[in-house]
């Protein structure tokens, strides 16, 4: 893996280790495997991790060259070893991972696990050993016998609306899930902006969403998406797969600025931060 942007600045030929503040990731463009600590530094959340919403919401998505967010219903065929390493690092930095119910079903989600590589970093920030998985579902049409609910290190959070059936709410709680209501309207829809504020009230301010495309579009439309980490795969799929955002058109296009680009085996790992107006 190598950094393409910001453009790496070569370290001086002879710089005493004790006086050099730059990390290898900042001073080298060589193509090599980055250590997890280097990746964690490169993708660190801002401190404090608060956008205008009271939390900082980052998205991590992968796309083919022709814009597909999945192939044959799943994102894995578009992924790579480097993509999965970054996927793991982003989870290792987050308080909670927010994901739509359809993505949970399609991708076979399991609980996040504690990883020794991030234990010290998480402890220093007062985080739990692993991030909580927060599943967004207005209907609560979820299989609560799955490991996501029965085997989590940190209780899974279920985020729903005002019209969720009482029996489904009780089933979620009986499975050990924490139920959070984010939407009071008669439509029963879950409000994207309220998801972020509700999680912030629980102490989850470093948020990561892994989609799917509908949920990500709702976050963007609500104006609460602070950062997009987009992996562009050197693959073409054609077909009619959804883009990484699949929802109503925003009133005005939201502007982001390029923060960094990494490359490995033709995959581009881009990071864009929202420009607040």
XYZ file of N, CA and C in Angstrom:
831
model
N 0.848 -1.182 0.000
C 0.000 0.000 0.000
C 0.885 1.233 0.000
N 0.469 2.262 -0.710
C 1.216 3.504 -0.729
C 0.274 4.691 -0.684
N 0.751 5.781 -0.137
C -0.041 7.003 -0.047
C 0.144 7.811 -1.327
N -0.975 8.205 -1.929
C -0.930 9.061 -3.100
C -1.240 10.515 -2.749
N -2.082 10.699 -1.734
C -2.456 12.051 -1.308
C -2.822 12.015 0.170
N -2.373 12.996 0.961
C -1.484 14.082 0.581
C -0.163 13.543 0.035
N 0.449 14.302 -0.852
C 1.688 13.842 -1.474
C 2.746 13.626 -0.406
N 3.321 12.425 -0.330
C 4.326 12.145 0.712
C 5.549 13.046 0.560
N 6.085 13.457 1.683
C 7.301 14.273 1.707
C 8.449 13.385 2.168
N 9.436 13.138 1.328
C 10.554 12.263 1.738
C 11.245 12.801 2.980
N 11.584 11.905 3.873
C 12.307 12.305 5.078
C 13.738 12.669 4.709
N 14.349 13.599 5.446
C 15.767 13.916 5.197
C 16.616 12.664 5.324
N 17.719 12.649 4.609
C 18.586 11.462 4.599
C 19.092 11.125 5.991
N 19.397 12.143 6.772
C 19.904 11.902 8.121
C 19.110 12.769 9.092
N 18.113 12.164 9.690
C 17.292 12.880 10.669
C 17.292 12.081 11.956
N 17.786 12.622 13.054
C 17.777 11.888 14.323
C 16.375 11.434 14.668
N 16.251 10.192 15.079
C 14.926 9.635 15.371
C 14.185 10.462 16.404
N 14.953 10.982 17.383
C 14.279 11.698 18.452
C 13.744 13.048 18.019
N 14.190 13.592 16.852
C 13.731 14.908 16.421
C 12.741 14.822 15.277
N 12.492 13.639 14.766
C 11.581 13.496 13.645
C 10.184 13.171 14.162
N 9.221 14.042 13.835
C 7.847 13.837 14.302
C 7.012 13.082 13.295
N 7.519 12.889 12.082
C 6.726 12.246 11.038
C 6.732 10.744 11.202
N 5.624 10.121 10.844
C 5.534 8.669 10.879
C 5.935 8.120 9.516
N 6.240 6.813 9.431
C 6.573 6.235 8.132
C 5.475 6.461 7.103
N 4.201 6.442 7.546
C 3.095 6.634 6.613
C 3.105 8.030 6.013
N 3.683 9.017 6.734
C 3.683 10.394 6.263
C 4.879 10.689 5.371
N 5.937 9.920 5.485
C 7.175 10.265 4.801
C 7.553 9.291 3.698
N 6.752 8.282 3.466
C 7.153 7.268 2.501
C 6.044 6.979 1.504
N 6.424 6.915 0.216
C 5.473 6.544 -0.821
C 5.725 5.122 -1.301
N 6.613 4.402 -0.633
C 6.939 3.050 -1.068
C 5.728 2.138 -0.944
N 5.672 1.158 -1.828
C 4.563 0.217 -1.839
C 4.897 -0.921 -0.877
N 4.215 -0.956 0.265
C 4.478 -1.954 1.294
C 3.209 -2.146 2.104
N 3.186 -3.163 2.939
C 2.028 -3.367 3.810
C 2.143 -2.450 5.021
N 1.110 -1.650 5.219
C 1.110 -0.755 6.371
C 0.730 -1.520 7.633
N 1.366 -1.156 8.739
C 0.994 -1.727 10.032
C -0.372 -1.200 10.444
N -1.056 -1.962 11.282
C -2.376 -1.540 11.725
C -2.332 -0.204 12.462
N -1.273 0.027 13.231
C -1.138 1.305 13.931
C -1.033 2.464 12.951
N -0.325 2.265 11.844
C -0.213 3.315 10.831
C -1.577 3.624 10.218
N -2.309 2.574 9.900
C -3.642 2.780 9.336
C -4.563 3.458 10.343
N -4.460 3.043 11.610
C -5.301 3.651 12.640
C -4.981 5.134 12.801
N -3.707 5.497 12.714
C -3.333 6.910 12.779
C -3.870 7.665 11.562
N -3.785 7.035 10.397
C -4.226 7.693 9.166
C -5.734 7.937 9.156
N -6.480 7.046 9.818
C -7.942 7.151 9.811
C -8.511 7.606 11.160
N -7.686 8.152 12.009
C -8.156 8.557 13.339
C -9.285 9.572 13.238
N -10.254 9.454 14.147
C -11.332 10.435 14.228
C -10.777 11.760 14.729
N -11.396 12.864 14.351
C -10.999 14.140 14.953
C -11.326 14.121 16.436
N -10.570 14.843 17.199
C -10.813 14.942 18.639
C -11.071 16.391 19.025
N -12.190 16.701 19.689
C -13.236 15.737 20.026
C -14.009 15.325 18.777
N -14.597 14.125 18.800
C -15.263 13.604 17.594
C -16.674 14.153 17.430
N -16.809 15.458 17.307
C -18.135 16.059 17.237
C -18.280 16.893 15.973
N -19.234 16.511 15.113
C -19.652 17.373 14.029
C -20.818 18.217 14.527
N -21.478 18.955 13.641
C -22.621 19.773 14.045
C -23.746 18.963 14.693
N -23.800 17.663 14.412
C -24.867 16.823 14.949
C -24.622 16.403 16.396
N -23.425 16.641 16.909
C -23.081 16.184 18.253
C -22.267 14.918 18.249
N -22.129 14.299 17.081
C -21.278 13.122 16.903
C -20.577 13.269 15.562
N -19.688 12.336 15.245
C -18.989 12.364 13.965
C -19.323 11.075 13.236
N -20.035 11.201 12.115
C -20.497 10.038 11.360
C -19.651 9.854 10.111
N -18.985 8.711 10.078
C -18.149 8.319 8.944
C -18.810 7.140 8.239
N -18.756 7.139 6.906
C -19.263 6.005 6.131
C -18.100 5.282 5.480
N -18.211 3.970 5.367
C -17.224 3.165 4.661
C -17.951 2.334 3.621
N -17.622 2.573 2.355
C -18.301 1.879 1.261
C -17.276 1.483 0.201
N -17.663 0.539 -0.654
C -16.835 0.132 -1.777
C -17.675 0.253 -3.041
N -17.026 0.609 -4.139
C -17.719 0.778 -5.406
C -16.863 0.232 -6.531
N -17.510 -0.328 -7.558
C -16.797 -0.720 -8.771
C -16.482 0.530 -9.593
N -15.679 0.380 -10.629
C -15.353 1.516 -11.488
C -16.593 2.120 -12.129
N -17.592 1.279 -12.406
C -18.808 1.785 -13.048
C -19.914 2.080 -12.044
N -19.553 2.230 -10.771
C -20.495 2.769 -9.793
C -21.337 1.780 -9.023
N -21.114 0.479 -9.185
C -21.919 -0.509 -8.461
C -21.467 -0.619 -7.008
N -22.442 -0.649 -6.093
C -22.131 -0.803 -4.673
C -22.086 -2.270 -4.265
N -22.497 -3.150 -5.156
C -22.444 -4.585 -4.859
C -22.481 -5.365 -6.161
N -22.181 -6.639 -6.081
C -22.293 -7.535 -7.218
C -23.038 -8.782 -6.760
N -24.102 -9.106 -7.453
C -24.934 -10.250 -7.081
C -25.442 -10.110 -5.648
N -25.749 -8.865 -5.266
C -26.379 -8.616 -3.974
C -25.434 -8.423 -2.803
N -24.122 -8.609 -3.004
C -23.183 -8.502 -1.886
C -21.990 -7.624 -2.277
N -21.396 -6.987 -1.260
C -20.246 -6.119 -1.513
C -18.934 -6.898 -1.569
N -18.896 -8.100 -1.018
C -17.643 -8.855 -0.927
C -16.945 -9.072 -2.270
N -17.687 -9.353 -3.374
C -16.983 -9.553 -4.652
C -16.214 -8.322 -5.126
N -16.496 -7.149 -4.567
C -15.791 -5.922 -4.947
C -14.620 -5.625 -4.016
N -14.450 -6.417 -2.980
C -13.477 -6.124 -1.930
C -12.114 -6.737 -2.245
N -11.161 -6.512 -1.347
C -9.806 -7.054 -1.463
C -9.238 -7.221 -0.063
N -8.060 -7.823 0.027
C -7.436 -7.985 1.341
C -7.175 -6.625 1.995
N -6.689 -5.668 1.219
C -6.423 -4.341 1.774
C -7.718 -3.666 2.197
N -8.754 -3.837 1.415
C -10.051 -3.259 1.766
C -10.546 -3.829 3.086
N -10.365 -5.125 3.291
C -10.820 -5.744 4.533
C -9.960 -5.309 5.722
N -8.689 -5.031 5.491
C -7.847 -4.521 6.586
C -8.334 -3.141 7.015
N -8.629 -2.295 6.045
C -9.131 -0.962 6.371
C -10.503 -1.059 7.008
N -11.332 -1.957 6.515
C -12.644 -2.219 7.115
C -12.479 -2.531 8.607
N -11.517 -3.402 8.926
C -11.287 -3.775 10.320
C -10.755 -2.622 11.147
N -9.890 -1.801 10.553
C -9.350 -0.646 11.273
C -10.453 0.354 11.581
N -11.304 0.637 10.617
C -12.385 1.601 10.838
C -13.321 1.121 11.944
N -13.587 -0.174 11.974
C -14.382 -0.723 13.084
C -13.630 -0.590 14.402
N -12.324 -0.824 14.353
C -11.522 -0.760 15.570
C -11.456 0.626 16.176
N -11.796 1.658 15.397
C -11.767 3.036 15.880
C -13.134 3.543 16.323
N -14.203 2.849 15.957
C -15.561 3.360 16.151
C -16.159 2.972 17.498
N -17.051 3.833 18.005
C -17.869 3.492 19.170
C -18.996 2.558 18.764
N -19.600 2.842 17.609
C -20.738 2.053 17.142
C -20.736 2.006 15.624
N -21.178 0.868 15.081
C -21.294 0.658 13.640
C -22.778 0.633 13.303
N -23.215 1.593 12.488
C -24.632 1.731 12.152
C -24.879 1.101 10.789
N -25.864 0.225 10.711
C -26.109 -0.514 9.470
C -27.592 -0.774 9.304
N -28.052 -0.760 8.061
C -29.448 -1.024 7.766
C -29.790 -2.503 7.866
N -31.057 -2.778 8.158
C -31.495 -4.165 8.350
C -31.285 -5.012 7.099
N -31.521 -4.437 5.919
C -31.363 -5.214 4.691
C -29.906 -5.620 4.500
N -28.980 -4.737 4.829
C -27.561 -5.069 4.729
C -27.194 -6.160 5.733
N -27.761 -6.102 6.922
C -27.533 -7.144 7.932
C -27.958 -8.502 7.382
N -29.108 -8.524 6.730
C -29.608 -9.801 6.199
C -28.765 -10.281 5.017
N -28.445 -9.379 4.094
C -27.709 -9.765 2.886
C -26.280 -10.203 3.198
N -25.638 -9.476 4.093
C -24.222 -9.710 4.348
C -23.964 -10.674 5.501
N -25.023 -11.123 6.164
C -24.847 -12.075 7.268
C -24.047 -11.506 8.418
N -24.455 -10.347 8.904
C -23.686 -9.646 9.939
C -23.555 -10.451 11.222
N -22.369 -10.338 11.805
C -22.075 -10.934 13.102
C -21.601 -9.823 14.040
N -21.484 -10.095 15.329
C -21.011 -9.057 16.252
C -19.578 -8.640 15.937
N -19.260 -7.392 16.243
C -17.873 -6.940 16.136
C -17.070 -7.612 17.242
N -15.820 -7.907 16.973
C -14.992 -8.587 17.961
C -13.917 -7.648 18.501
N -13.480 -7.935 19.694
C -12.383 -7.167 20.277
C -11.082 -7.609 19.615
N -10.231 -6.654 19.297
C -8.953 -6.971 18.670
C -7.826 -6.368 19.498
N -6.848 -7.190 19.794
C -5.749 -6.769 20.649
C -5.032 -5.543 20.082
N -4.979 -5.449 18.747
C -4.261 -4.348 18.113
C -4.838 -2.984 18.478
N -6.121 -2.949 18.849
C -6.767 -1.669 19.154
C -7.110 -1.527 20.632
N -6.766 -2.526 21.445
C -7.188 -2.531 22.849
C -6.673 -1.312 23.606
N -5.394 -1.016 23.480
C -4.810 0.107 24.236
C -5.387 1.431 23.767
N -5.532 1.573 22.445
C -6.080 2.805 21.880
C -7.515 3.029 22.360
N -8.323 1.965 22.349
C -9.721 2.083 22.761
C -9.818 2.377 24.263
N -8.996 1.714 25.052
C -9.029 1.934 26.501
C -8.674 3.380 26.831
N -7.706 3.948 26.117
C -7.287 5.326 26.373
C -8.395 6.320 26.075
N -9.285 5.965 25.140
C -10.394 6.845 24.771
C -11.667 6.526 25.546
N -11.590 5.552 26.449
C -12.765 5.184 27.228
C -13.797 4.410 26.449
N -13.377 3.736 25.377
C -14.299 2.955 24.557
C -14.440 1.536 25.091
N -15.539 0.878 24.744
C -15.726 -0.531 25.064
C -14.717 -1.356 24.260
N -14.482 -2.610 24.617
C -13.483 -3.421 23.908
C -13.762 -3.589 22.418
N -15.026 -3.518 22.030
C -15.419 -3.632 20.624
C -16.566 -2.666 20.380
N -16.756 -2.239 19.143
C -17.884 -1.349 18.871
C -19.214 -2.090 18.946
N -20.255 -1.365 19.319
C -21.600 -1.927 19.262
C -22.077 -1.893 17.810
N -22.827 -2.893 17.402
C -23.506 -2.864 16.105
C -24.900 -2.286 16.333
N -25.253 -1.250 15.584
C -26.562 -0.605 15.701
C -27.324 -0.843 14.409
N -28.392 -1.635 14.486
C -29.171 -2.027 13.315
C -30.402 -1.140 13.194
N -30.577 -0.529 12.033
C -31.717 0.354 11.792
C -32.824 -0.435 11.109
N -33.991 -0.500 11.747
C -35.113 -1.259 11.188
C -36.432 -0.704 11.700
N -37.241 -0.160 10.807
C -38.549 0.362 11.210
C -39.490 -0.772 11.608
N -39.396 -1.909 10.913
C -40.328 -3.023 11.149
C -39.833 -4.010 12.194
N -38.546 -3.972 12.488
C -37.900 -4.967 13.367
C -38.054 -6.385 12.817
N -38.056 -6.483 11.475
C -38.106 -7.785 10.818
C -36.688 -8.360 10.809
N -36.275 -8.839 11.971
C -34.919 -9.335 12.179
C -34.982 -10.691 12.870
N -33.977 -11.509 12.595
C -33.895 -12.821 13.223
C -33.087 -12.685 14.515
N -33.772 -12.607 15.639
C -33.099 -12.366 16.912
C -32.415 -13.608 17.473
N -32.479 -14.718 16.734
C -31.743 -15.916 17.159
C -30.350 -15.955 16.555
N -30.015 -14.975 15.716
C -28.715 -14.945 15.064
C -27.622 -14.490 16.040
N -26.363 -14.880 15.784
C -25.256 -14.502 16.677
C -25.125 -13.004 16.909
N -25.556 -12.185 15.939
C -25.492 -10.740 16.112
C -26.213 -10.306 17.383
N -27.247 -11.046 17.754
C -28.026 -10.698 18.940
C -27.729 -11.609 20.133
N -27.329 -12.835 19.870
C -27.131 -13.783 20.968
C -25.694 -13.865 21.468
N -24.720 -13.382 20.667
C -23.313 -13.567 21.039
C -22.472 -12.289 21.032
N -23.047 -11.096 21.145
C -22.200 -9.906 21.059
C -21.386 -9.673 22.322
N -20.181 -9.160 22.156
C -19.380 -8.750 23.295
C -19.992 -7.504 23.932
N -20.508 -6.629 23.066
C -21.218 -5.424 23.485
C -22.643 -5.561 22.960
N -23.664 -5.341 23.796
C -25.045 -5.551 23.333
C -25.350 -4.826 22.021
N -25.988 -5.544 21.114
C -26.404 -4.958 19.847
C -27.530 -3.956 20.105
N -27.489 -2.861 19.363
C -28.512 -1.826 19.465
C -29.456 -1.970 18.283
N -30.744 -1.890 18.536
C -31.752 -1.900 17.477
C -32.417 -0.530 17.469
N -32.350 0.150 16.338
C -32.922 1.493 16.206
C -34.181 1.396 15.357
N -35.300 1.851 15.904
C -36.574 1.696 15.214
C -37.423 2.955 15.347
N -38.613 2.919 14.724
C -39.513 4.066 14.740
C -40.653 3.883 15.721
N -41.598 4.818 15.659
C -42.664 4.876 16.656
C -43.721 3.795 16.492
N -43.822 3.204 15.306
C -44.904 2.246 15.067
C -44.442 0.798 15.083
N -43.246 0.542 15.558
C -42.766 -0.849 15.631
C -43.700 -1.671 16.522
N -43.988 -2.893 16.089
C -44.900 -3.760 16.839
C -44.331 -4.083 18.216
N -45.202 -4.015 19.215
C -44.771 -4.281 20.585
C -44.139 -5.649 20.743
N -44.676 -6.654 20.034
C -44.136 -8.006 20.152
C -42.707 -8.080 19.627
N -42.424 -7.304 18.545
C -41.071 -7.307 17.994
C -40.104 -6.568 18.917
N -40.591 -5.519 19.555
C -39.753 -4.788 20.514
C -39.381 -5.706 21.677
N -40.367 -6.443 22.180
C -40.103 -7.355 23.294
C -39.169 -8.479 22.875
N -39.321 -8.955 21.634
C -38.428 -10.011 21.143
C -36.985 -9.513 21.079
N -36.826 -8.267 20.643
C -35.481 -7.689 20.577
C -34.870 -7.597 21.969
N -35.642 -7.112 22.912
C -35.141 -6.967 24.278
C -34.868 -8.327 24.919
N -35.711 -9.296 24.629
C -35.517 -10.633 25.184
C -34.229 -11.262 24.669
N -33.831 -10.859 23.451
C -32.591 -11.382 22.868
C -31.364 -10.659 23.398
N -31.579 -9.610 24.215
C -30.466 -8.870 24.792
C -30.128 -7.586 24.082
N -30.918 -7.228 23.062
C -30.642 -5.999 22.317
C -31.140 -4.779 23.081
N -30.474 -3.655 22.867
C -30.926 -2.379 23.414
C -31.761 -1.694 22.346
N -33.007 -1.362 22.650
C -33.916 -0.753 21.677
C -33.884 0.760 21.827
N -33.649 1.433 20.704
C -33.593 2.895 20.673
C -34.626 3.378 19.665
N -35.421 4.373 20.055
C -36.432 4.927 19.160
C -35.904 6.211 18.532
N -35.964 6.261 17.209
C -35.461 7.425 16.472
C -36.459 7.772 15.373
N -37.537 8.385 15.754
C -38.585 8.737 14.807
C -39.935 8.618 15.461
N -40.656 9.753 15.538
C -41.931 9.760 16.244
C -43.126 9.905 15.310
N -42.898 10.003 14.026
C -43.988 10.248 13.087
C -44.877 9.042 12.880
N -46.117 9.263 12.412
C -47.061 8.169 12.181
C -46.644 7.226 11.055
N -45.715 7.665 10.206
C -45.254 6.806 9.112
C -44.447 5.627 9.630
N -43.907 5.776 10.840
C -43.080 4.710 11.400
C -41.657 4.726 10.906
N -41.318 5.669 10.022
C -39.960 5.732 9.484
C -38.964 6.141 10.562
N -37.763 5.651 10.419
C -36.684 6.033 11.320
C -36.041 7.299 10.754
N -35.851 8.300 11.601
C -35.294 9.572 11.173
C -33.768 9.524 11.240
N -33.125 9.784 10.111
C -31.666 9.642 10.032
C -30.935 10.569 10.990
N -31.370 11.823 11.078
C -30.697 12.767 11.975
C -30.859 12.340 13.429
N -32.026 11.811 13.769
C -32.279 11.390 15.145
C -31.438 10.181 15.521
N -31.122 9.321 14.538
C -30.239 8.183 14.808
C -28.926 8.682 15.405
N -28.353 9.694 14.784
C -27.051 10.208 15.217
C -27.146 10.827 16.608
N -28.157 11.650 16.832
C -28.277 12.297 18.145
C -28.601 11.282 19.232
N -29.417 10.268 18.906
C -29.765 9.246 19.891
C -28.533 8.438 20.294
N -27.695 8.107 19.330
C -26.474 7.365 19.647
C -25.492 8.233 20.426
N -25.434 9.519 20.097
C -24.568 10.429 20.841
C -25.004 10.515 22.301
N -26.307 10.498 22.534
C -26.819 10.541 23.907
C -26.430 9.295 24.692
N -26.184 8.197 23.989
C -25.722 6.967 24.635
C -24.200 6.960 24.821
N -23.550 8.023 24.373
C -22.095 8.112 24.500
C -21.338 7.650 23.275
N -22.059 7.315 22.209
C -21.423 6.859 20.971
C -21.255 8.052 20.032
N -20.091 8.665 20.059
C -19.864 9.855 19.233
C -18.955 9.590 18.043
N -18.235 8.480 18.048
C -17.417 8.075 16.903
C -18.211 7.014 16.153
N -18.947 7.460 15.159
C -19.889 6.570 14.475
C -19.362 6.167 13.101
N -19.638 4.921 12.743
C -19.277 4.382 11.433
C -20.516 3.736 10.845
N -20.866 4.105 9.614
C -21.946 3.398 8.937
C -21.376 2.637 7.746
N -21.852 1.417 7.570
C -21.441 0.572 6.455
C -22.596 0.373 5.481
N -23.558 1.316 5.544
C -24.682 1.278 4.616
C -25.834 0.463 5.126
N -26.633 0.010 4.207
C -26.473 0.044 2.773
C -26.764 1.394 2.128
N -26.911 1.324 0.778
C -27.079 2.533 -0.019
C -28.281 3.393 0.382
N -29.378 2.775 0.790
C -30.548 3.565 1.174
C -30.290 4.330 2.461
N -29.743 3.653 3.468
C -29.457 4.317 4.730
C -28.422 5.419 4.539
N -27.396 5.171 3.733
C -26.371 6.177 3.518
C -26.962 7.408 2.837
N -27.855 7.200 1.874
C -28.507 8.335 1.211
C -29.341 9.134 2.204
N -29.977 8.450 3.142
C -30.789 9.149 4.146
C -29.910 9.983 5.077
N -28.746 9.458 5.449
C -27.812 10.235 6.269
C -27.344 11.481 5.510
N -27.022 11.310 4.227
C -26.561 12.445 3.432
C -27.668 13.493 3.296
N -28.896 13.038 3.028
C -30.011 13.959 2.875
C -30.309 14.712 4.161
N -30.049 14.080 5.301
C -30.300 14.702 6.601
C -29.179 15.652 7.008
N -28.091 15.674 6.245
C -26.991 16.574 6.538
C -26.133 16.153 7.707
N -26.085 14.843 8.016
C -25.320 14.382 9.181
C -24.127 13.497 8.803
N -23.851 13.359 7.498
C -22.702 12.567 7.067
C -21.468 13.462 7.059
N -20.528 13.193 7.960
C -19.343 14.032 8.109
C -18.173 13.584 7.237
N -18.118 12.294 6.919
C -16.950 11.776 6.196
C -17.338 10.541 5.398
N -16.745 10.403 4.219
C -16.964 9.229 3.389
C -15.631 8.590 3.054
N -15.461 7.337 3.472
C -14.310 6.522 3.088
C -14.785 5.597 1.969
N -14.329 5.865 0.765
C -14.803 5.125 -0.404
C -13.647 4.375 -1.050
N -13.783 3.045 -1.107
C -12.819 2.214 -1.821
C -13.312 2.030 -3.249
N -12.487 2.404 -4.215
C -12.838 2.235 -5.627
C -12.091 1.010 -6.144
N -12.855 -0.029 -6.483
C -12.264 -1.291 -6.938
C -11.973 -1.228 -8.434
N -10.849 -1.788 -8.892
C -10.518 -1.786 -10.321
C -11.305 -2.866 -11.051
N -12.617 -2.826 -10.906
C -13.510 -3.838 -11.451
C -14.700 -3.158 -12.118
N -15.218 -3.775 -13.161
C -16.454 -3.319 -13.798
C -17.482 -4.434 -13.699
N -18.730 -4.072 -13.423
C -19.770 -5.080 -13.229
C -20.939 -4.959 -14.192
N -21.176 -3.739 -14.732
C -22.380 -3.459 -15.527
C -23.622 -3.828 -14.696
N -24.709 -4.183 -15.341
C -25.918 -4.532 -14.598
C -26.592 -3.314 -13.993
N -27.492 -3.570 -13.063
C -28.304 -2.490 -12.497
C -28.139 -2.378 -10.985
N -26.969 -2.713 -10.482
C -26.728 -2.622 -9.041
C -26.849 -1.174 -8.566
N -27.248 -1.013 -7.305
C -27.376 0.321 -6.726
C -26.013 0.994 -6.615
N -26.032 2.327 -6.620
C -24.842 3.101 -6.286
C -24.657 3.072 -4.771
N -23.582 3.684 -4.276
C -23.348 3.646 -2.830
C -24.410 4.443 -2.072
N -25.069 5.392 -2.751
C -26.219 6.083 -2.167
C -27.393 5.904 -3.103
N -28.505 5.458 -2.537
C -29.687 5.182 -3.342
C -30.901 5.757 -2.619
N -31.238 6.992 -2.947
C -32.342 7.647 -2.269
C -32.720 8.922 -2.976
N -33.553 9.743 -2.352
C -33.998 10.989 -2.969
C -32.834 11.916 -3.287
N -33.005 12.712 -4.337
C -31.986 13.686 -4.712
C -31.887 14.766 -3.635
N -30.670 15.125 -3.256
C -30.486 16.211 -2.307
C -30.884 17.533 -2.954
N -31.413 18.449 -2.158
C -31.810 19.745 -2.693
C -30.655 20.449 -3.368
N -29.489 20.398 -2.745
C -28.242 20.917 -3.307
C -27.161 19.865 -3.080
N -26.283 19.652 -4.075
C -25.205 18.690 -3.864
C -24.369 19.071 -2.640
N -24.052 18.083 -1.804
C -23.234 18.314 -0.613
C -21.767 18.261 -1.002
N -21.001 19.256 -0.570
C -19.590 19.330 -0.943
C -18.705 18.653 0.093
N -17.717 17.909 -0.412
C -16.713 17.248 0.415
C -15.334 17.627 -0.116
N -14.337 17.543 0.736
C -12.968 17.795 0.315
C -12.141 16.525 0.477
N -11.227 16.295 -0.440
C -10.393 15.097 -0.398
C -9.392 15.205 0.741
N -9.387 14.226 1.633
C -8.472 14.217 2.777
C -7.267 13.325 2.530
N -7.482 12.165 1.883
C -6.350 11.274 1.627
C -6.720 10.237 0.574
N -5.690 9.679 -0.062
C -5.857 8.573 -1.011
C -4.728 7.581 -0.780
N -5.078 6.325 -0.573
C -4.114 5.233 -0.516
C -4.370 4.324 -1.713
N -3.343 3.593 -2.123
C -3.502 2.690 -3.272
C -2.846 1.355 -2.992
N -3.504 0.286 -3.398
C -2.892 -1.044 -3.364
C -3.536 -1.904 -4.434
N -2.706 -2.492 -5.275
C -3.151 -3.424 -6.312
C -4.270 -2.844 -7.170
N -4.194 -1.548 -7.430
C -5.192 -0.915 -8.274
C -6.411 -0.404 -7.540
N -6.582 -0.795 -6.272
C -7.684 -0.269 -5.460
C -7.293 1.112 -4.935
N -8.208 2.056 -5.000
C -7.996 3.374 -4.433
C -8.846 3.514 -3.176
N -8.215 3.863 -2.083
C -8.910 4.024 -0.807
C -8.961 5.524 -0.499
N -10.083 6.125 -0.842
C -10.227 7.570 -0.715
C -10.946 7.933 0.576
N -10.669 9.146 1.028
C -11.296 9.644 2.249
C -11.695 11.099 2.009
N -12.980 11.371 2.105
C -13.506 12.709 1.870
C -14.182 13.234 3.134
N -13.920 14.502 3.463
C -14.555 15.133 4.616
C -15.514 16.207 4.146
N -16.630 16.269 4.811
C -17.662 17.237 4.449
C -17.180 18.664 4.708
N -17.537 19.565 3.797
C -17.280 20.991 3.976
C -18.533 21.607 4.564
N -18.430 22.125 5.771
C -19.599 22.713 6.445
C -19.793 24.145 5.961
N -21.006 24.429 5.543
C -21.325 25.765 5.012
C -21.636 26.737 6.158
